Coordinates of C-alpha atoms in Angstrom, one line a residue:
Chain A
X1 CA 20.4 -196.5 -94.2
X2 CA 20.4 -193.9 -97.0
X3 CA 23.2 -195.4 -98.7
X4 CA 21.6 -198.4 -99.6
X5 CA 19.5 -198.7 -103.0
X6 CA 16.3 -197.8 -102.8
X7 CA 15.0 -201.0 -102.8
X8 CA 16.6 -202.5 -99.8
X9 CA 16.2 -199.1 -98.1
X10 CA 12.2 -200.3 -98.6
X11 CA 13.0 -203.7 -97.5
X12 CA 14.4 -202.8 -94.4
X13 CA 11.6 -200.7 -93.6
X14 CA 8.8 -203.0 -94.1
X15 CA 10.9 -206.2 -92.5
X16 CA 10.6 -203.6 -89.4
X17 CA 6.7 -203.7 -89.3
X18 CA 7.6 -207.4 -87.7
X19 CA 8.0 -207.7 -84.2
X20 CA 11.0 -208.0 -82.5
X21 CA 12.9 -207.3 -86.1
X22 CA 14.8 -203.8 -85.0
X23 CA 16.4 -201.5 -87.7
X24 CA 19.5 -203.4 -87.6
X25 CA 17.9 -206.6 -87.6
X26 CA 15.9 -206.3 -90.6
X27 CA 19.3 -204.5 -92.3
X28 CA 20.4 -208.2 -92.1
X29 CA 17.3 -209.9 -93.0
X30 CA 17.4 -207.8 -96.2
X31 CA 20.8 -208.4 -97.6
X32 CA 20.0 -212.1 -97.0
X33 CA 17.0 -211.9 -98.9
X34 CA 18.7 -210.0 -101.4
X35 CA 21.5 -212.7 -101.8
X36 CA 18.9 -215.3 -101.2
X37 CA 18.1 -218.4 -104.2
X38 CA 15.4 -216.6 -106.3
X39 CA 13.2 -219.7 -105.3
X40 CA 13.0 -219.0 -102.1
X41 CA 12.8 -215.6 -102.0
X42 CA 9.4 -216.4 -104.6
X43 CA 8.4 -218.7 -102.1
X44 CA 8.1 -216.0 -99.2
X45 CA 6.3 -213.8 -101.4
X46 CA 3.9 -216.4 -102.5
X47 CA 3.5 -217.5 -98.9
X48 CA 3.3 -213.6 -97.7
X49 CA 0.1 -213.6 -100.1
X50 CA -1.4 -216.5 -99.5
X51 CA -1.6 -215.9 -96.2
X52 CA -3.0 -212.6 -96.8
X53 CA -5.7 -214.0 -99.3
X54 CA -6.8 -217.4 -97.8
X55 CA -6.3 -217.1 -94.1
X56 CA -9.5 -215.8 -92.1
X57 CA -11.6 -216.3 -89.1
X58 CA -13.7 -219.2 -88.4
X59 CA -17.1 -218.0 -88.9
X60 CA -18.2 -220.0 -85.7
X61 CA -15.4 -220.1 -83.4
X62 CA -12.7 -217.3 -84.6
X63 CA -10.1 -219.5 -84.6
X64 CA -7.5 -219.0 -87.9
X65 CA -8.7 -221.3 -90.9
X66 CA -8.3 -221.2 -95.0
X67 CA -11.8 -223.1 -95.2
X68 CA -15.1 -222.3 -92.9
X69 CA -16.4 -223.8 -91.1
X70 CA -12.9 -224.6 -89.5
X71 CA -11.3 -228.2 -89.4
X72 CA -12.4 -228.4 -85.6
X73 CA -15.8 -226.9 -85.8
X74 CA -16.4 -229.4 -88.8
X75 CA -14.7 -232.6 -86.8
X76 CA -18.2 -234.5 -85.6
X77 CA -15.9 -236.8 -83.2
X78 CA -15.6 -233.9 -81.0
X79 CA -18.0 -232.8 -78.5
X80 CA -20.1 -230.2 -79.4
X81 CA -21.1 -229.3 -76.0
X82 CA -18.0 -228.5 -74.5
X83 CA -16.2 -225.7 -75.2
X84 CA -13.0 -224.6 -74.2
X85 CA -12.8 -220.5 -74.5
X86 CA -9.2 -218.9 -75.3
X87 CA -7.5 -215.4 -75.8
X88 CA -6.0 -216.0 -79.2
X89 CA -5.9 -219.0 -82.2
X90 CA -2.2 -219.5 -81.0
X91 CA -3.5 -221.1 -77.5
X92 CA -5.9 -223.7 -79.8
X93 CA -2.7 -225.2 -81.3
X94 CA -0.9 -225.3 -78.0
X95 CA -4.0 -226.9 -76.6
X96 CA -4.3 -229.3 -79.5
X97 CA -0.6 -230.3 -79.3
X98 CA -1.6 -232.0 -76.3
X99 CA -4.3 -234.4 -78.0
X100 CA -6.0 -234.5 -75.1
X101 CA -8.9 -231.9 -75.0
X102 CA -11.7 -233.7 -77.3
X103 CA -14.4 -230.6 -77.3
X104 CA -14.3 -227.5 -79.6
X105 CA -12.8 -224.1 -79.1
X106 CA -13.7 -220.5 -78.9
X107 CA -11.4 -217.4 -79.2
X108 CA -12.2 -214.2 -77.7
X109 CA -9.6 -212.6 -79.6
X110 CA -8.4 -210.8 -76.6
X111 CA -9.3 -210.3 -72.8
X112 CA -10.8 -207.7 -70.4
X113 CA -8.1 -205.1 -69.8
X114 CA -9.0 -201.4 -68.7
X115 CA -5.8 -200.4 -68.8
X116 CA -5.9 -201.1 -72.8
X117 CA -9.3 -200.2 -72.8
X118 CA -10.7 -203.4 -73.8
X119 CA -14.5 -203.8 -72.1
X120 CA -16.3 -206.8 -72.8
X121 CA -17.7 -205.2 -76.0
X122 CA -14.8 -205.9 -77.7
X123 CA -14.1 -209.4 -77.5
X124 CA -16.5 -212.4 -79.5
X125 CA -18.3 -212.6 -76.8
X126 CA -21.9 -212.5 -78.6
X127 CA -21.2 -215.2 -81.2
X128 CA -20.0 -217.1 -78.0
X129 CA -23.5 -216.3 -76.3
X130 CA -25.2 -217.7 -79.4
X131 CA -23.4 -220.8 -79.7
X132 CA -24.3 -221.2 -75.8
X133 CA -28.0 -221.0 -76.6
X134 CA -27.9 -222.4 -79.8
X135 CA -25.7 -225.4 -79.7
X136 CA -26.7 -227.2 -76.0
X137 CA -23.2 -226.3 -74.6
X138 CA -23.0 -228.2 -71.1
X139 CA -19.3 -227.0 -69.9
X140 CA -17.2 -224.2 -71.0
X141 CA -13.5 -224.5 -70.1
X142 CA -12.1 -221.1 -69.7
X143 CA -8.4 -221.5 -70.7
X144 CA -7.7 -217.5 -70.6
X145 CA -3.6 -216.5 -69.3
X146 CA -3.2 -216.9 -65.7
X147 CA -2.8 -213.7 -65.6
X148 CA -5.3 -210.5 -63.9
X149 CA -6.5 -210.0 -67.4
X150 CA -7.5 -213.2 -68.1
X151 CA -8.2 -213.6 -64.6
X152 CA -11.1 -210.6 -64.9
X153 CA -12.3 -212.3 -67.8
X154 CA -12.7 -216.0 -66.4
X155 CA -14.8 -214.4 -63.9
X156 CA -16.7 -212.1 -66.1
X157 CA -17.5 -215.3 -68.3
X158 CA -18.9 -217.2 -65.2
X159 CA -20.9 -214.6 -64.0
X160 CA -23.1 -214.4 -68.1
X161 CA -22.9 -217.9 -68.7
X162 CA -23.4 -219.8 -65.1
X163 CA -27.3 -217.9 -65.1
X164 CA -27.5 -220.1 -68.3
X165 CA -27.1 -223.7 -67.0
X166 CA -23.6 -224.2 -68.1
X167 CA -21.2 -225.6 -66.1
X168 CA -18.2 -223.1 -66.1
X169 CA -14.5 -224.4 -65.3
X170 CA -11.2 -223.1 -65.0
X171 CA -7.8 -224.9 -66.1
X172 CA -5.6 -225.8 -62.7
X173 CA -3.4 -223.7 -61.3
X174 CA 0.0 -225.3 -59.8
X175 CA 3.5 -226.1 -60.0
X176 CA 4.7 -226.4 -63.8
X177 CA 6.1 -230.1 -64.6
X178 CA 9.4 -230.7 -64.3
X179 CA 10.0 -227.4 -62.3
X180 CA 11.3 -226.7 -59.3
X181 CA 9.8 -225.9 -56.2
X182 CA 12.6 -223.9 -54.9
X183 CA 12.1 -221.4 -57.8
X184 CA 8.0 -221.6 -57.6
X185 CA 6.3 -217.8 -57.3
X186 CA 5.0 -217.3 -54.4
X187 CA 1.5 -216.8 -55.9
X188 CA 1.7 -219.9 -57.8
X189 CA 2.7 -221.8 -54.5
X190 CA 0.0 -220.7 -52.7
X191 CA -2.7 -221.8 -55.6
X192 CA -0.8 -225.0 -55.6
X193 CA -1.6 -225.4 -51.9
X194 CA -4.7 -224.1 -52.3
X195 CA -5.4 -226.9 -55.2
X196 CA -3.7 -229.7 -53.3
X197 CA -5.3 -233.5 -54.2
X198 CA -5.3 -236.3 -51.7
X199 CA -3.3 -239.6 -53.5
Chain B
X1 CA 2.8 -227.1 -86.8
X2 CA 0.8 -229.3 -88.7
X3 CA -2.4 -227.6 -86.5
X4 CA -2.0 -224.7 -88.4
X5 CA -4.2 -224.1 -91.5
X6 CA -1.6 -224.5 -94.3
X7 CA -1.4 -221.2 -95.7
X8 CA 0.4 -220.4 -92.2
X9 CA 2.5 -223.5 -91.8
X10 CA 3.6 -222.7 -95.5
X11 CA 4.3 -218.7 -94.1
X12 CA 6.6 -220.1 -90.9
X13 CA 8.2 -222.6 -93.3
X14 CA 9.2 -219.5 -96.0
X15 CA 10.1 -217.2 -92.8
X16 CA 12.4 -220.1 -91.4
X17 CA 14.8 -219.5 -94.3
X18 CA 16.0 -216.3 -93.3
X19 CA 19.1 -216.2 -90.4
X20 CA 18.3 -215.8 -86.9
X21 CA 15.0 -216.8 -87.4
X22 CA 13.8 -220.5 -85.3
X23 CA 11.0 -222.4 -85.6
X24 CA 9.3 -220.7 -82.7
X25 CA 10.2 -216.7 -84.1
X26 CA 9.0 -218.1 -87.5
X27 CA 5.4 -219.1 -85.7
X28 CA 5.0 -215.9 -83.3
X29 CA 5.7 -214.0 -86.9
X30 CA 3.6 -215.4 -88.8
X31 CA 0.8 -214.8 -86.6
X32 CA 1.3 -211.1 -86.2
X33 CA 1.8 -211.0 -90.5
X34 CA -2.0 -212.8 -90.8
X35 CA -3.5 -210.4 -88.1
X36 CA -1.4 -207.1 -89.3
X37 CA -3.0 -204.5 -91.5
X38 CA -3.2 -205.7 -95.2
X39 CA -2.0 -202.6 -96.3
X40 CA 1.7 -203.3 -94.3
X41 CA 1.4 -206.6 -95.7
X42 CA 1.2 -205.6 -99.1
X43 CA 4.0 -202.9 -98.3
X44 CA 6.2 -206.1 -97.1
X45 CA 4.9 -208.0 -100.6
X46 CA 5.8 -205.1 -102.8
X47 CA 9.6 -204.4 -101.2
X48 CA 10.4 -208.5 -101.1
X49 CA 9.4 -208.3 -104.9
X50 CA 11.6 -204.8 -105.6
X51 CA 13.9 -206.2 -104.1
X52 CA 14.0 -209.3 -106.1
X53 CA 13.5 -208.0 -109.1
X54 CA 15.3 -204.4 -108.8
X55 CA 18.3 -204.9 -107.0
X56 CA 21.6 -206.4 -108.6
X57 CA 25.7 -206.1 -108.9
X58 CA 27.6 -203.3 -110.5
X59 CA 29.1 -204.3 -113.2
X60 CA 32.3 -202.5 -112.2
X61 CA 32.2 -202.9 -108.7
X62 CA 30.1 -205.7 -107.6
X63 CA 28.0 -203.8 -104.9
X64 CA 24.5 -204.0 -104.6
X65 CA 22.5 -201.6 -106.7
X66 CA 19.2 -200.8 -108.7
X67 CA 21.1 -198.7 -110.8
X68 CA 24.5 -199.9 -113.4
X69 CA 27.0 -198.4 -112.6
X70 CA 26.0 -197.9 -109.1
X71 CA 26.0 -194.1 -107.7
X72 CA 29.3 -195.0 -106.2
X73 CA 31.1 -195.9 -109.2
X74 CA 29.4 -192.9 -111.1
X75 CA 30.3 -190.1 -108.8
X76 CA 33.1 -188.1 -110.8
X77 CA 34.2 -186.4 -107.7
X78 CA 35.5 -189.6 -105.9
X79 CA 39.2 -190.3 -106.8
X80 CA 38.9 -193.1 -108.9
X81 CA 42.8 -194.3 -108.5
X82 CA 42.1 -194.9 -104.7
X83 CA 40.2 -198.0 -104.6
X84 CA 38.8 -199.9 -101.1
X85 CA 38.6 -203.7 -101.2
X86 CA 36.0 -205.4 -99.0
X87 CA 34.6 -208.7 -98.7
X88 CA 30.7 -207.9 -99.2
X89 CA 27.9 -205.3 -99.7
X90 CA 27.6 -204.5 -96.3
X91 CA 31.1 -203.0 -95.9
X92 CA 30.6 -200.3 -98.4
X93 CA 28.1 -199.1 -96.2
X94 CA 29.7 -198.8 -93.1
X95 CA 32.5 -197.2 -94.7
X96 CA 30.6 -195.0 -96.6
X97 CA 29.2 -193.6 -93.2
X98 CA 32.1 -192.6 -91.8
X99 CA 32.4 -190.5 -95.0
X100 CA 35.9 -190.2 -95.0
X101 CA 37.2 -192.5 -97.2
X102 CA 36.6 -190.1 -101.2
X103 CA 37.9 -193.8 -103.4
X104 CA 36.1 -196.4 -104.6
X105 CA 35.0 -199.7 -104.1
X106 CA 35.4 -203.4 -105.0
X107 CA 33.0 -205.5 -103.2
X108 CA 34.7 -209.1 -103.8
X109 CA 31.8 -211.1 -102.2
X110 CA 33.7 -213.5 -99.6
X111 CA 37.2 -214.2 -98.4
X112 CA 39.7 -217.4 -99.9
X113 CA 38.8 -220.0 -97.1
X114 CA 39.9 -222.9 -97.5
X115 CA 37.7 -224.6 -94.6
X116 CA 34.9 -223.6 -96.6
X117 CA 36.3 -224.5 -99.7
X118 CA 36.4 -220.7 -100.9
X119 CA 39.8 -220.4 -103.5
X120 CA 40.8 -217.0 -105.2
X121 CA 38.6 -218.4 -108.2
X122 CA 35.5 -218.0 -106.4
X123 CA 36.7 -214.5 -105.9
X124 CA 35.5 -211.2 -107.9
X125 CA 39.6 -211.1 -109.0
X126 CA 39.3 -211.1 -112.5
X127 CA 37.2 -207.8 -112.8
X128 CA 39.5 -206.1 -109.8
X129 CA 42.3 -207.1 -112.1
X130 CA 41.2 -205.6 -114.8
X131 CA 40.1 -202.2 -113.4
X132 CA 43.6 -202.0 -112.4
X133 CA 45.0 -202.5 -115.9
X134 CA 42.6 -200.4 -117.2
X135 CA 41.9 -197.4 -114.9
X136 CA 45.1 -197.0 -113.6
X137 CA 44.6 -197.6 -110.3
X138 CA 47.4 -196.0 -108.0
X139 CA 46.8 -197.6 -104.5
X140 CA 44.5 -200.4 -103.0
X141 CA 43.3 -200.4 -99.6
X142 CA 42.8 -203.8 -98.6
X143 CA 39.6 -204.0 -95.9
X144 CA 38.8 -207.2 -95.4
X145 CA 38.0 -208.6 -92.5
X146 CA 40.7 -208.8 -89.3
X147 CA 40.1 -212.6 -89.9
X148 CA 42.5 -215.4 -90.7
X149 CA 40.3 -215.6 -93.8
X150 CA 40.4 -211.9 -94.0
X151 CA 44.2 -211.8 -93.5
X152 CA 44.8 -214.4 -95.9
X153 CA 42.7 -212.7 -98.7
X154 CA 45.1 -209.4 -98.1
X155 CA 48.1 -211.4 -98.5
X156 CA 47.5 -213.0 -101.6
X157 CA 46.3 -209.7 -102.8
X158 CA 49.5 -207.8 -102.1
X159 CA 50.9 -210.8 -104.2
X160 CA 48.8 -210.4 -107.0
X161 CA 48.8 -206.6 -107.2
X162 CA 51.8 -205.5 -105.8
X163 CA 54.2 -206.6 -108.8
X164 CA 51.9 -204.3 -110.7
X165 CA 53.3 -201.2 -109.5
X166 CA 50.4 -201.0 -107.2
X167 CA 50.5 -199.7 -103.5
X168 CA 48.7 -202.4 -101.3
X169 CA 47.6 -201.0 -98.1
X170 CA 45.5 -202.6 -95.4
X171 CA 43.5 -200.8 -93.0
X172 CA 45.5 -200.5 -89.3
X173 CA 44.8 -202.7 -86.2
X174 CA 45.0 -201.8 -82.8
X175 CA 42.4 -200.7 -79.9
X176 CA 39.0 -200.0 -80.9
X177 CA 38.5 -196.7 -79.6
X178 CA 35.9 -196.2 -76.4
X179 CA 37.3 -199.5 -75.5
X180 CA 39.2 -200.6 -72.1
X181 CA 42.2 -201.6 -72.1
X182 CA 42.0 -204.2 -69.8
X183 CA 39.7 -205.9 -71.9
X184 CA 41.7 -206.2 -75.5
X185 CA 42.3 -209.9 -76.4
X186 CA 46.0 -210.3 -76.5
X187 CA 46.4 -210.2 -80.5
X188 CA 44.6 -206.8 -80.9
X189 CA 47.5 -205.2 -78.2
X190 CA 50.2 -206.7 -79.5
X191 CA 49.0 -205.2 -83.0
X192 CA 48.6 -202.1 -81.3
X193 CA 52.2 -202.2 -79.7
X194 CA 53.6 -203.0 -83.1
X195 CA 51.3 -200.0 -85.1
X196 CA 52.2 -197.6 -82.2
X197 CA 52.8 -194.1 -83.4
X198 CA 55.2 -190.8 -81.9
X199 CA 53.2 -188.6 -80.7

């Protein structure tokens, strides 16, 4: 690496801050960028900084936004009493690639995990609490990772909120579309059994 | 994508010019650049801008510098009749770690391909020729790459240069070493039969 001019050498280094981008990874990235149409390369940067600058968190639901309140919290079609609580802002796109969920959203911005160290106190679960009390929320979908994480929070969630009133769901567990049943998890087979519908 | 706030989508569009790097790697970095520390950010900002900005050709050599001549092309102690011709940048690099080779360099940034349209024009020839009519250059080692492309480059080379007194050499081909035997394509042994050496 020290045979490169300084420059690159600095490149490389900070291309390696990404994840997934090893040392010989980012030694590629570099000399592309270094090749690279000046346009271009001016159009990273100016993304790089605007994405710095004008990307924050919703003050009322966490999710990613450049204005606040977010597009969704703003959107008065939705329903404002059903909230659908998530890990991350990358789970409200994948839900909203679906078109179908017509409420608004809330992300914890993590889940309970002792093994990390994250309690309760660390995820947004007061401004969540608020919104509860505050806004008449009738049904909270928790959408956490079907995993024992989100798992522990799900429950943790239904256990504060349930006291409240609010109706507290969880999204289905079950065979993925299109898979095959032959390949199903065990654990996953047994949920779908478990959550078996009459026709 | 278009669920993003557009500072993001405009970050996984810039990110998506760079090689190896989909749609979906473009999105899941993105995300980790908005939520990383601003100070790694601005690290990243500073190096794409250095590296714009800072970083050009030698003028004698054509490799990649932020210095003119590059440190390679200054250093009085390498033999500066011995000079190594490869096909970009990158080359020098891995050459210059097995620090062995004590010439110099001539980056010629690609190979004649006619697929791609690539003639000797395109080529950094004119400045190679004229560092070998003016610094009397004694023997060229041709290390392009073991390509068709790369083959055909060394030919025409040998054409060009040889009639100039010139000693045209081309690195040797034969088993990589640590390799298995078993598993050399049939071109590489039958190079190595030919290059075979007494012992």
């Amino acid at each position: 690496m020290s045979n490169y001019p300084k420059p690159i050498n600095r490149l490389i280094e900070a291309l390696s801050y990404l994840p997934g981008i090893g040392p010989k990874t980012a030694e590629r990235l570099a000399f592309h960028i270094v090749s690279m149409d000046e346009t271009k390369v001016n159009h990273l940067i100016t993304a790089l900084q605007d994405s710095r600058d004008k990307v924050f968190e919703c003050s009322t639901c966490n999710n990613l936004t450049d204005k606040d309140p977010c597009t969704i919290c703003q959107d008065e079609s939705r329903d404002s009493n059903l909230i659908c609580v998530v890990q991350d802002a990358r789970d409200v796109t994948a839900i909203e690639k679906v078109q179908d969920f017509q409420g608004k959203y809330h992300v914890l911005q993590g889940v309970i995990s002792p093994m990390e160290g994250i309690g309760p106190d660390d995820l947004n679960l007061k401004a969540l609490m608020d919104r509860i009390q505050g806004e008449g929320i009738t049904e909270l979908v928790v959408a956490t990772d079907p995993t024992v994480e989100g798992e522990a929070t799900a429950m943790y969630l239904n256990k504060l909120v349930k006291p409240l009133g609010v109706r507290v769901t969880r999204l289905a567990y079950g065979l993925p579309m299109g898979g095959d049943l032959e390949y199903a998890d065990e654990m996953t087979l047994q949920q779908a059994f478990e959550g078996r519908k009459e026709l």
